[in-house]
Coordinates of C-alpha atoms and ligand atoms in Angstrom, one line a residue:
X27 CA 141.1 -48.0 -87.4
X28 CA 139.0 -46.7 -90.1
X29 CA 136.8 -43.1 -90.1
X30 CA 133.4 -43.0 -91.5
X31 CA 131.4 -39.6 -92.7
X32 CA 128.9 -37.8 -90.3
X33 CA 126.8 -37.9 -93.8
X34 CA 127.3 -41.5 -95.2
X35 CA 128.2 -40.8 -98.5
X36 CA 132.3 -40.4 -98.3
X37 CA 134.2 -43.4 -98.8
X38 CA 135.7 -44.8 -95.5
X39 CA 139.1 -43.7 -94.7
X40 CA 142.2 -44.9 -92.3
X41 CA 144.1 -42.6 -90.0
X42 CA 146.4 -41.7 -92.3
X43 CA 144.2 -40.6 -94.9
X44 CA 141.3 -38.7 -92.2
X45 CA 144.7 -37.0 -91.2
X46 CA 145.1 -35.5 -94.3
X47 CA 141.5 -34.8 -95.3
X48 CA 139.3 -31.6 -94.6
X49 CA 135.9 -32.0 -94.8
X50 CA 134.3 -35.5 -96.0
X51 CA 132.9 -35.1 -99.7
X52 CA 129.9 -35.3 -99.0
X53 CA 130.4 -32.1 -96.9
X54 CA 130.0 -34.3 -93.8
X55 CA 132.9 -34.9 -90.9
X56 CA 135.0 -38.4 -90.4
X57 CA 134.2 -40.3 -86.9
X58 CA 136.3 -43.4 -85.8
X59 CA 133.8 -46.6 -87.5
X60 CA 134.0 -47.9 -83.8
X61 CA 135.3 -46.0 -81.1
X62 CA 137.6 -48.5 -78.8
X63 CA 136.4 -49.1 -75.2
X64 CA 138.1 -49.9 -72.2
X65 CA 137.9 -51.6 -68.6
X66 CA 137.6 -50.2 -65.9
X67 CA 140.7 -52.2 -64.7
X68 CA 142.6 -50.7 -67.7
X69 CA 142.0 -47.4 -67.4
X70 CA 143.0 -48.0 -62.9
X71 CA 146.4 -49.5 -64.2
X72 CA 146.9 -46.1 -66.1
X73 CA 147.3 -44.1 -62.7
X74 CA 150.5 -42.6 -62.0
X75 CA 151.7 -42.1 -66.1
X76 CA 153.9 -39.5 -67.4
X77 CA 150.9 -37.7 -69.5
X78 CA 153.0 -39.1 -73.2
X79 CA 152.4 -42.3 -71.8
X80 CA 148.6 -42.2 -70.8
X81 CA 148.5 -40.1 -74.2
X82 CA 150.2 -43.0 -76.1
X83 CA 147.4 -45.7 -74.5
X84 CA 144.3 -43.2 -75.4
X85 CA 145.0 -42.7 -78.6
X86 CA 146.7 -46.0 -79.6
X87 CA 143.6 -47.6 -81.3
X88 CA 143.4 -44.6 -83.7
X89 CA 146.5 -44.8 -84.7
X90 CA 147.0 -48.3 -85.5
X91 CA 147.5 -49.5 -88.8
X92 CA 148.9 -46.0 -90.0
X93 CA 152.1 -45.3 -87.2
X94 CA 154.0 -48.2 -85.4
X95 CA 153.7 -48.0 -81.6
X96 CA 158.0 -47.1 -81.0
X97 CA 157.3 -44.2 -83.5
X98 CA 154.0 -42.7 -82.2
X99 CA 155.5 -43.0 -78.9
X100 CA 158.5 -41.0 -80.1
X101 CA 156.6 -38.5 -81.4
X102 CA 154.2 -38.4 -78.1
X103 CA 157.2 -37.6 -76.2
X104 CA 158.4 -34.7 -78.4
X105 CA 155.2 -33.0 -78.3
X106 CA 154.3 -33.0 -74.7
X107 CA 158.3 -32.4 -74.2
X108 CA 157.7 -28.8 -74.9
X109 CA 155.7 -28.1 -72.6
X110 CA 156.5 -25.7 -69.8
X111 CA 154.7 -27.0 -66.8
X112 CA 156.6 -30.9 -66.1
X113 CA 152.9 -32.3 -65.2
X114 CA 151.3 -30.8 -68.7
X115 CA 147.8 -30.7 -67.7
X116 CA 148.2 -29.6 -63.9
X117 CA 144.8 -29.4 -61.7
X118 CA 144.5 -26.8 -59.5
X119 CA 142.0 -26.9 -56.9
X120 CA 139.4 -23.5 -56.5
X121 CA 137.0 -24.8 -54.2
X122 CA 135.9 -28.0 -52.5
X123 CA 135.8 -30.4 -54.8
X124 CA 136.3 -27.9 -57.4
X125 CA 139.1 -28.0 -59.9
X126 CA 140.6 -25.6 -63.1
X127 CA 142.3 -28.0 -65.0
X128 CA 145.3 -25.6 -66.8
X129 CA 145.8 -26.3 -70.0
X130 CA 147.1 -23.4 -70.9
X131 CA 151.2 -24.4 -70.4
X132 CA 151.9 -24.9 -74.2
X133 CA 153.9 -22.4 -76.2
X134 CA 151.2 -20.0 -77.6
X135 CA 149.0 -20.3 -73.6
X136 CA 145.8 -21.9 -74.7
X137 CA 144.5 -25.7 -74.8
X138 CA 144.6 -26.1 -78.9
X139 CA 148.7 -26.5 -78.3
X140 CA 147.7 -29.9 -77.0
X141 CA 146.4 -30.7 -80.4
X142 CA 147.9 -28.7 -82.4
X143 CA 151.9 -29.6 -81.6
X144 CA 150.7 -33.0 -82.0
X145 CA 148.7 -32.2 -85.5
X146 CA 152.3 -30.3 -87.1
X147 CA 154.5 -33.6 -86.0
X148 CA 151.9 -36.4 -87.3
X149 CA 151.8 -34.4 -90.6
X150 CA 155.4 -34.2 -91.1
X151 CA 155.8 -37.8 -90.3
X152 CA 153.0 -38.9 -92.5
X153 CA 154.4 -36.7 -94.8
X154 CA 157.7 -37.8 -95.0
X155 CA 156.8 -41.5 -95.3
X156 CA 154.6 -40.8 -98.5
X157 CA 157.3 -37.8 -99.7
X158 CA 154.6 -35.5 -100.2
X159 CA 154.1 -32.1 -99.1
X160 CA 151.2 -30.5 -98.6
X161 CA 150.0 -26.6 -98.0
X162 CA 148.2 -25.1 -95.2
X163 CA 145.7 -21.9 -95.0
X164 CA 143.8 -21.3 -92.0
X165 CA 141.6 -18.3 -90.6
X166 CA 141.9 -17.1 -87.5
X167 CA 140.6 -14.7 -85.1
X168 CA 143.4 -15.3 -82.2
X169 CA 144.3 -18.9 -80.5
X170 CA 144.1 -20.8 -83.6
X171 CA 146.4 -19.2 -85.6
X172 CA 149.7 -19.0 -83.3
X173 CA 148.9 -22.7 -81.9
X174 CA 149.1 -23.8 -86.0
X175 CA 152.2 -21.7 -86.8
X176 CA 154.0 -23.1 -83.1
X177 CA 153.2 -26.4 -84.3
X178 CA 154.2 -26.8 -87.6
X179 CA 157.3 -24.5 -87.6
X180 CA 159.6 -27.5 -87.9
X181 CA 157.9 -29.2 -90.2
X182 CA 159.9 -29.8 -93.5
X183 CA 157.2 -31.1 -95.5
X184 CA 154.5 -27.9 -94.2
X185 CA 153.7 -24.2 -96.0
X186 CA 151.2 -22.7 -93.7
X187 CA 149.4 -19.5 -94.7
X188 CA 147.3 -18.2 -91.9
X189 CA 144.7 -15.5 -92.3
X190 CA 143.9 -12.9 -90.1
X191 CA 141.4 -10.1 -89.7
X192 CA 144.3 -6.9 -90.6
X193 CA 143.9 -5.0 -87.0
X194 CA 141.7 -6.9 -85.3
X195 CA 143.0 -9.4 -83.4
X196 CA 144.7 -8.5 -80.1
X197 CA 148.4 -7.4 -79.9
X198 CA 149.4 -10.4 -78.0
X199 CA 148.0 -12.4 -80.4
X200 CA 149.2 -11.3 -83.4
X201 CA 152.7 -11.1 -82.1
X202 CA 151.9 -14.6 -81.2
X203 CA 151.4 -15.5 -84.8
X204 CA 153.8 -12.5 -86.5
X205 CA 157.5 -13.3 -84.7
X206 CA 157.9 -17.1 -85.7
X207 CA 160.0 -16.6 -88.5
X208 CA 160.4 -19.5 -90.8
X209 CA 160.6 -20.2 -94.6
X210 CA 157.4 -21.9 -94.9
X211 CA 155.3 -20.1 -92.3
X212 CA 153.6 -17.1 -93.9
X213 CA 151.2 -14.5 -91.6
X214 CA 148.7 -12.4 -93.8
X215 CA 146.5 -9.9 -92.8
X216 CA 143.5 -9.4 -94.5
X217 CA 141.9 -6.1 -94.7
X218 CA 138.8 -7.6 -93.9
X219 CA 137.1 -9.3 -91.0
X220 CA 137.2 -13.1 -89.5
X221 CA 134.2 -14.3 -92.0
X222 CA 136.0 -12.3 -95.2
X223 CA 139.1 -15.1 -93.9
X224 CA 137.3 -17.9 -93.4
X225 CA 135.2 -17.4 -96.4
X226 CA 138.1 -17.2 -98.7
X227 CA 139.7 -20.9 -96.5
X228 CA 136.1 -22.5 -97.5
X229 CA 136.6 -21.0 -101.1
X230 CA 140.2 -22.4 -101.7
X231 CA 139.2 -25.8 -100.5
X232 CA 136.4 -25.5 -103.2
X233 CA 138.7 -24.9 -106.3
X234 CA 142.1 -25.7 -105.5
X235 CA 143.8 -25.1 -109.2
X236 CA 145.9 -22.8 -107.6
X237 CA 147.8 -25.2 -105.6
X238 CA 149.0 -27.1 -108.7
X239 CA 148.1 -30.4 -107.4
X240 CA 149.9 -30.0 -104.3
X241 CA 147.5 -30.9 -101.1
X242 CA 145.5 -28.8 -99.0
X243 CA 145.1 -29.5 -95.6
X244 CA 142.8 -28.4 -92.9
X245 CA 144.0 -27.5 -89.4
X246 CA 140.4 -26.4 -87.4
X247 CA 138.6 -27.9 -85.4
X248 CA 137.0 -30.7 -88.1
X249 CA 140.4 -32.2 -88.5
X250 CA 139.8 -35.6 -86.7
X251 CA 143.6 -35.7 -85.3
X252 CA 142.5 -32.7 -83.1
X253 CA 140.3 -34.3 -81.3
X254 CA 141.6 -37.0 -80.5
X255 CA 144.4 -35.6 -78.6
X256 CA 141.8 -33.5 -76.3
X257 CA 140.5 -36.7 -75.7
X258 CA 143.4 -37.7 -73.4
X259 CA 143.2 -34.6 -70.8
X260 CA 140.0 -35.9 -69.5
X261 CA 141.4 -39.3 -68.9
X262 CA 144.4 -37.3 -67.2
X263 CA 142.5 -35.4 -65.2
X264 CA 139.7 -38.5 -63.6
X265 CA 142.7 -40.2 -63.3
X266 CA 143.9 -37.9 -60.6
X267 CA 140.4 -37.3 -58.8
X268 CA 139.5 -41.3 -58.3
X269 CA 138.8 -41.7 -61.2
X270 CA 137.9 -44.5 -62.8
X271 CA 136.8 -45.9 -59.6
X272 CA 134.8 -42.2 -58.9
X273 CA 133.1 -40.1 -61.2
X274 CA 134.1 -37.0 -62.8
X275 CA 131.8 -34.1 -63.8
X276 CA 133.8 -31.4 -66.2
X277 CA 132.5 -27.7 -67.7
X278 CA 134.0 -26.7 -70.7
X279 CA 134.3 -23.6 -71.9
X280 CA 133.0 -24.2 -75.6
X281 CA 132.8 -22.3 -79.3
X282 CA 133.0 -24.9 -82.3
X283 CA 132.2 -28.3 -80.1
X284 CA 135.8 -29.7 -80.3
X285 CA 137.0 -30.0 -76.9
X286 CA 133.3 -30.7 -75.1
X287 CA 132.6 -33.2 -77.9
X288 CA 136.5 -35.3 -77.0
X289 CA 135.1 -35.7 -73.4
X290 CA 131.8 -36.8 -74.8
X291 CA 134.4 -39.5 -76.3
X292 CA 136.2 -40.0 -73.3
X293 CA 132.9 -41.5 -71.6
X294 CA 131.9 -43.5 -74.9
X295 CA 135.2 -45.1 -74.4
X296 CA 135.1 -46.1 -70.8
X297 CA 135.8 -43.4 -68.9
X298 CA 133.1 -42.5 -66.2
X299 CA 131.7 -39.1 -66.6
X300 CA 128.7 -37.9 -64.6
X301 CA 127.9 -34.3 -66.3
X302 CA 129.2 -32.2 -68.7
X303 CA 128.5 -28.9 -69.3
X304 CA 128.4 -26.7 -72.2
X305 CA 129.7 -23.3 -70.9
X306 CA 129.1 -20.5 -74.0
X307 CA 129.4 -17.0 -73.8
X308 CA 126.4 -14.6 -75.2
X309 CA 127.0 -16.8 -79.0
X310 CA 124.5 -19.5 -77.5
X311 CA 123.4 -21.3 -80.1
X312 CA 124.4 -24.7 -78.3
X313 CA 123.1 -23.5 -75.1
X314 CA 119.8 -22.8 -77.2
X315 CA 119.7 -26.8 -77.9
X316 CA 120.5 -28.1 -74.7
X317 CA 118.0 -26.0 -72.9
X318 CA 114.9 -25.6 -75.2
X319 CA 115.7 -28.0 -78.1
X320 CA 116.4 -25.9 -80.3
X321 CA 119.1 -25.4 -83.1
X322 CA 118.9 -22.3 -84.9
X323 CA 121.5 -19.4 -85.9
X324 CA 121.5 -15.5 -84.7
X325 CA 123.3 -12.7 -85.3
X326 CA 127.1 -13.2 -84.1
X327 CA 128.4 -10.7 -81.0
X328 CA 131.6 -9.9 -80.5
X329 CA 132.1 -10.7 -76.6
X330 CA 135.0 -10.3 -74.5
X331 CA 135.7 -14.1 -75.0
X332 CA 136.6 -13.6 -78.7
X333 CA 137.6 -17.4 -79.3
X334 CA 134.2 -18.5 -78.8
X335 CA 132.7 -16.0 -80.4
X336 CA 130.8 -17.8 -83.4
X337 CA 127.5 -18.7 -84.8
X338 CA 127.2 -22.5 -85.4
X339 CA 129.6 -25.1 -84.4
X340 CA 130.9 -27.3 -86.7
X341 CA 131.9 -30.0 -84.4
X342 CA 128.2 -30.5 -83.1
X343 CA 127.5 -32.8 -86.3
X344 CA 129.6 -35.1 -84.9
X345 CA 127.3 -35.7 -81.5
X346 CA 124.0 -35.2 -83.9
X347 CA 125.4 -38.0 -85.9
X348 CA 125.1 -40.7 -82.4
X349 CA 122.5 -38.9 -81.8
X350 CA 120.7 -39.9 -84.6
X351 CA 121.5 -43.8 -84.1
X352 CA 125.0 -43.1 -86.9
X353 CA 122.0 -42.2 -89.5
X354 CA 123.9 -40.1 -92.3
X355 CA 121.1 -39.8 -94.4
X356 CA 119.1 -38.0 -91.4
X357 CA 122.4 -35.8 -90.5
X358 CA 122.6 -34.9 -94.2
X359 CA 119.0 -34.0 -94.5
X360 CA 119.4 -32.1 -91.3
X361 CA 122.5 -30.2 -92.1
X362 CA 120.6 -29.1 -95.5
X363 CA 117.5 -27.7 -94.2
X364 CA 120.0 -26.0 -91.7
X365 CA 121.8 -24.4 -94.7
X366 CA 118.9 -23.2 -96.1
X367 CA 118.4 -20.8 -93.5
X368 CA 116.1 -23.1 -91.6
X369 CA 116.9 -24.3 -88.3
X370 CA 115.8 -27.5 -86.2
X371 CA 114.9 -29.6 -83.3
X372 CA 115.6 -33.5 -82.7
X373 CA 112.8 -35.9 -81.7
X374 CA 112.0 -35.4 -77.6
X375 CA 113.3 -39.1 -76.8
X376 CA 117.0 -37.8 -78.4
X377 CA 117.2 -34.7 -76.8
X378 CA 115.9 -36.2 -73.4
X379 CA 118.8 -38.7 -74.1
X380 CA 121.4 -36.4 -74.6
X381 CA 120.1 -34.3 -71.5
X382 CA 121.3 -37.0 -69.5
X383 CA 124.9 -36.3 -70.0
X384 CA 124.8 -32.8 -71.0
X385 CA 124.2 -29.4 -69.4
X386 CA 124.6 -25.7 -70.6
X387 CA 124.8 -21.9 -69.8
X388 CA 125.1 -18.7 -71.6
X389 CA 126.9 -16.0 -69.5
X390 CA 127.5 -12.7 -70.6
X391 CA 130.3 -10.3 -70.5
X392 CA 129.2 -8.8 -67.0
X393 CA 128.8 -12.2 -65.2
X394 CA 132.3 -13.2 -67.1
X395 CA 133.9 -10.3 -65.5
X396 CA 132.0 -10.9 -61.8
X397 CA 133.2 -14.5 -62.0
X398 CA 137.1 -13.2 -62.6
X399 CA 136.8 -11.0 -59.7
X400 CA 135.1 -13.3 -57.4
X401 CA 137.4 -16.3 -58.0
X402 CA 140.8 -13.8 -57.6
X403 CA 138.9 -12.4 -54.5
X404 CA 138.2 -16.2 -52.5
X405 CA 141.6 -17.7 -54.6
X406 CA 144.1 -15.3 -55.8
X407 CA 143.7 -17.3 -59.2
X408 CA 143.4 -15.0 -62.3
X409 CA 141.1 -17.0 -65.0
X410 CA 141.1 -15.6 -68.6
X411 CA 137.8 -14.5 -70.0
X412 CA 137.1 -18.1 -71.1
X413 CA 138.0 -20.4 -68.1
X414 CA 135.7 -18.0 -65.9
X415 CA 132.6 -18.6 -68.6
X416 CA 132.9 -22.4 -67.5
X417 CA 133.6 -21.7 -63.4
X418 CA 130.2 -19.6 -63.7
X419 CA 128.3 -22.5 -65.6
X420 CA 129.8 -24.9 -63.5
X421 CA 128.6 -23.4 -60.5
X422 CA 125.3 -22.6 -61.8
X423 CA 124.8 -26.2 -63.3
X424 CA 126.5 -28.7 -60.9
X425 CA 124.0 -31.8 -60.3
X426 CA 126.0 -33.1 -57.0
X427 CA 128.4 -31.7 -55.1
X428 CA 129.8 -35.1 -54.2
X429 CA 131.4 -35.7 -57.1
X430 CA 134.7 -33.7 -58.4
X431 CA 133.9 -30.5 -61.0
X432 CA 136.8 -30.2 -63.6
X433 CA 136.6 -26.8 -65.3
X434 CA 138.7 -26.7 -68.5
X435 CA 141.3 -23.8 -68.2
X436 CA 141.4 -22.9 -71.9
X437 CA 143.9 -20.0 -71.8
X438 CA 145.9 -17.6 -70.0
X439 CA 145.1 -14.7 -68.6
X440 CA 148.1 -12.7 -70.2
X441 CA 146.4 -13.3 -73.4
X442 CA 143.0 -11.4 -72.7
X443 CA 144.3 -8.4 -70.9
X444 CA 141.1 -6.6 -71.8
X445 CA 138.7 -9.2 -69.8
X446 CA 141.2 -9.3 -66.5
X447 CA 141.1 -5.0 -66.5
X448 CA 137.2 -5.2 -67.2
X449 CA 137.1 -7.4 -64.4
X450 CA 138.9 -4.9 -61.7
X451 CA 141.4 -6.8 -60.9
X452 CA 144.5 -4.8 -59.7
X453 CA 147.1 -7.5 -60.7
X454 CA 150.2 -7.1 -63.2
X455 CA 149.4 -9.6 -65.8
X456 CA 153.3 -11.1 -66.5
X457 CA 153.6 -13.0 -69.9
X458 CA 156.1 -16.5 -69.4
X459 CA 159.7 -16.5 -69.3
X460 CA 159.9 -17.9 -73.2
X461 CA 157.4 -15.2 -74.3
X462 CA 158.7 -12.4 -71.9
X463 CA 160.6 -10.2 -74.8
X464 CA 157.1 -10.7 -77.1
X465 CA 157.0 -6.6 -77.5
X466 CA 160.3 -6.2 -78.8
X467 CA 160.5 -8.8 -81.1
X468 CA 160.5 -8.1 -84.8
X469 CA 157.3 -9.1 -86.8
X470 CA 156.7 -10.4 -90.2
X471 CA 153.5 -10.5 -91.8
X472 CA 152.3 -9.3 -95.6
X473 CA 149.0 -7.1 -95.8
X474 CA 146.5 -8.0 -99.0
X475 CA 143.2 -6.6 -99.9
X476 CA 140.0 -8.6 -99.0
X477 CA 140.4 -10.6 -102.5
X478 CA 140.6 -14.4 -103.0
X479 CA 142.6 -13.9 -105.9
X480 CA 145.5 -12.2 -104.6
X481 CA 145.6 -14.5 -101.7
X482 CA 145.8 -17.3 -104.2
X483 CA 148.3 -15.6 -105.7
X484 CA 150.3 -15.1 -102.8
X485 CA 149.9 -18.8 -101.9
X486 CA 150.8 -20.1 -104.9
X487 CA 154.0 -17.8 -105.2
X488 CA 155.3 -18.6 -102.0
X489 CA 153.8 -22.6 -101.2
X490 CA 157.2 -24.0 -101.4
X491 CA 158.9 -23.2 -98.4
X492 CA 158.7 -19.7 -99.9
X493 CA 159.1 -19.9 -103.5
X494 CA 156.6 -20.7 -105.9
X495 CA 154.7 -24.0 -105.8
Ligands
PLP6 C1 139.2 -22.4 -79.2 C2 138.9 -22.0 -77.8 C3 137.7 -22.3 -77.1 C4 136.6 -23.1 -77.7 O1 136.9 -24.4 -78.0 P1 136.0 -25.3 -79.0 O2 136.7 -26.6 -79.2 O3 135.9 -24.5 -80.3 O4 134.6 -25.5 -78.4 C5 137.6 -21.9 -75.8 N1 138.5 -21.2 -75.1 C6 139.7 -20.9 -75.7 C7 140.7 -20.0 -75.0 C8 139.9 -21.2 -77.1 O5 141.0 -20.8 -77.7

């Protein structure tokens, strides 16, 4: 399989290579060159599979050429083997034919362990292979950092360096990130906020003389490999409803594009989906272009749903780029005047086009805290913050009632303690057996002053499974 650039310039890569790449160089983001597509009669024989196994047949095609089947199956297994709930991806029902799909049973409670325990073993394999190592630094603001750090803490061929805002993420999840110790796992809090973090990520992939020629990789959202593992739930989850032979419509809570855009995906590549809907909290921006064509950036709010809490979504190239018949010299031109402080619409026939399939809603921090009361009032489920944004749009937005409604069920409860008191909901909120003693754990993290340079420093001081690089 080879990737292509959402701007046409890059030079086409293979899965390998897209696994180890951030951004394209022409700034753009790599897409599979043709996505593969299967029967309907396929994806029927698939009912019934262990989740590694329908994992191993989704994502098979993108794969190929880079890891031999017996290994990627090998390291299928391990990932989803950690798991704590034996069906991985379980559905509960909340209504008639409506359905939270949990995807919150991986080790740090939110759905980016589903990629991200998969990202930390394909690196280390690839890695090994090619006896390179390479150097991680991300940003976080909560879930992204502690899924990272969970999944490549047994990497031998991985230093990752993951930012944080210095008191501003919650307790749970800095304790998330802070008390996995390892030698090549490194927490630092900034004494700054999210953008001073991310800001100084973008910077060090700009100039990276600081690494000394060893590789910087990038673990958000625009990392391909990510992706296509969330591609695989939606399969998992049709699968269980009727599907293929019945539709499946699924709401998604949404921030940076990632998870909607891999069921977007799922339908390209055979799968029949009837709606989905783009569930965002008061950071609307993409419910700004599905509802009035428009695509234009605002102030950020911070919401009680912090990890969708942002002000464009990177990920939302990818879906201009079809959009735009795989143009990258119109994605490129867009993306500039975007940059420039300018935002845009698409021509009516694409945005009518892309209305087919899609739907959106904005809900706010009052209605997200309604919705958690009303589903543990009719359920006795608790949803985090996130997973009630897309039961509200969901509810708001369904087309037919005849045909199943997936929510995605993006995290835990336990992590957003905040949201589930706001809400008024009398019940103890219990963290999991393996994260039960969280509080009394000992932490490790290094505090440094909102300066590149001494971040740099640090990096290149400790990039070598803690010594200097
Ligand atoms: C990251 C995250 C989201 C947003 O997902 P995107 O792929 O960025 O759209 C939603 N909910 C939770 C709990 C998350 O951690």
């Amino acid at each position: 399989m080879r990737y292509i650039s959402t701007r046409g310039q890059a030079p086409a890569l293979n899965f390998e290579d897209v696994l180890l790449a951030g951004l394209a160089t022409d700034g753009g983001l790599y897409v599979p060159e043709n996505l593969p597509r299967f029967t309907q009669e396929e994806i029927a024989s698939w009912s019934g599979l262990p989740y590694h196994e329908l994992a191993f047949r989704v994502m098979r095609p993108f794969v190929t050429g880079s890891i031999p089947d017996a290994d990627f199956k090998k390291i299928l297994e391990e990932t989803y083997g950690v798991f704590s709930h034996s069906a991985i991806a379980p559905l509960r029902q909340l209504n008639g034919n409506e359905w939270v799909l949990e995807l919150f049973h991986g080790p740090t409670l939110a759905f980016k362990d589903f990629a991200l325990q998969l990202l930390g073993r394909l690196l280390d394999y690839v890695l090994a292979k090619r006896g390179e190592r390479v150097v991680i630094i991300g940003a976080t603001s909560g879930d992204t950092g502690s899924a990272a750090i969970e999944g490549c803490k047994h990497c031998e061929n991985v230093d990752i360096f993951i930012l944080h805002p210095h008191k501003r993420v919650s307790e749970v999840q800095r304790r998330q990130m802070t008390t996995i110790f390892g030698d090549n796992i490194h927490n630092i809090a900034i004494e700054g906020n999210f953008d001073d973090c991310q800001e100084m990520v973008k910077n060090s992939f700009a100039d990276q003389s600081f690494l000394k020629g060893t590789r910087l990789v990038a673990v958000n959202s625009i990392n391909w490999a990510r992706i296509m593992a969330q591609i695989v739930y939606y399969f998992h989850a049709a699968l269980q409803l009727g599907g293929p032979a019945r539709s499946v419509s699924f709401s998604v809570p949404t921030g940076n594009f990632g998870d909607i855009f891999a069921g977007y995906l799922a339908r390209n590549m055979g799968l029949p989906i009837n709606q989905l809907i783009v569930a965002t909290n008061r950071n609307d921006i993409l419910h700004r272009f599905m509802s009035g064509n428009q695509y234009v950036k605002e102030t950020l709010h911070a919401t009680l749903s912090p990890s969708m809490d942002i002000m464009v979504s990177s990920n939302f190239e990818r879906l201009l780029f079809d959009m735009h018949g795989r143009n990258g010299a119109a994605i490129a031109g867009l993306m500039d005047n975007f940059k420039q402080g300018g935002g845009f619409s698409v021509e009516q026939e694409r945005w009518t086009e892309t209305r087919k399939l899609f739907d959106s809603l904005a809900v706010d921090d009052a209605q997200t805290c309604e919705t958690i009361a009303e589903v543990y009032a009719q359920t006795g489920e608790l949803l985090d913050p996130h997973t009630a944004i897309g039961v509200k749009a969901a509810r708001e937005c369904r087309r037919s009632l005849d045909i199943p409604m997936v929510i995605l069920g993006t995290a835990h409860p336990v992590k957003f303690p905040e949201a589930v008191e706001k809400a008024g909901v009398g019940k103890a909120l219990e963290l999991p057996t393996h994260l039960a003693d969280l509080f009394e754990r000992e932490e490790r993290c290094t505090v440094l002053a909102n300066d590149l340079k001494a971040v740099q420093a640090f990096v290149s001081q400790h990039g070598n499974r803690g010594k200097p690089l």
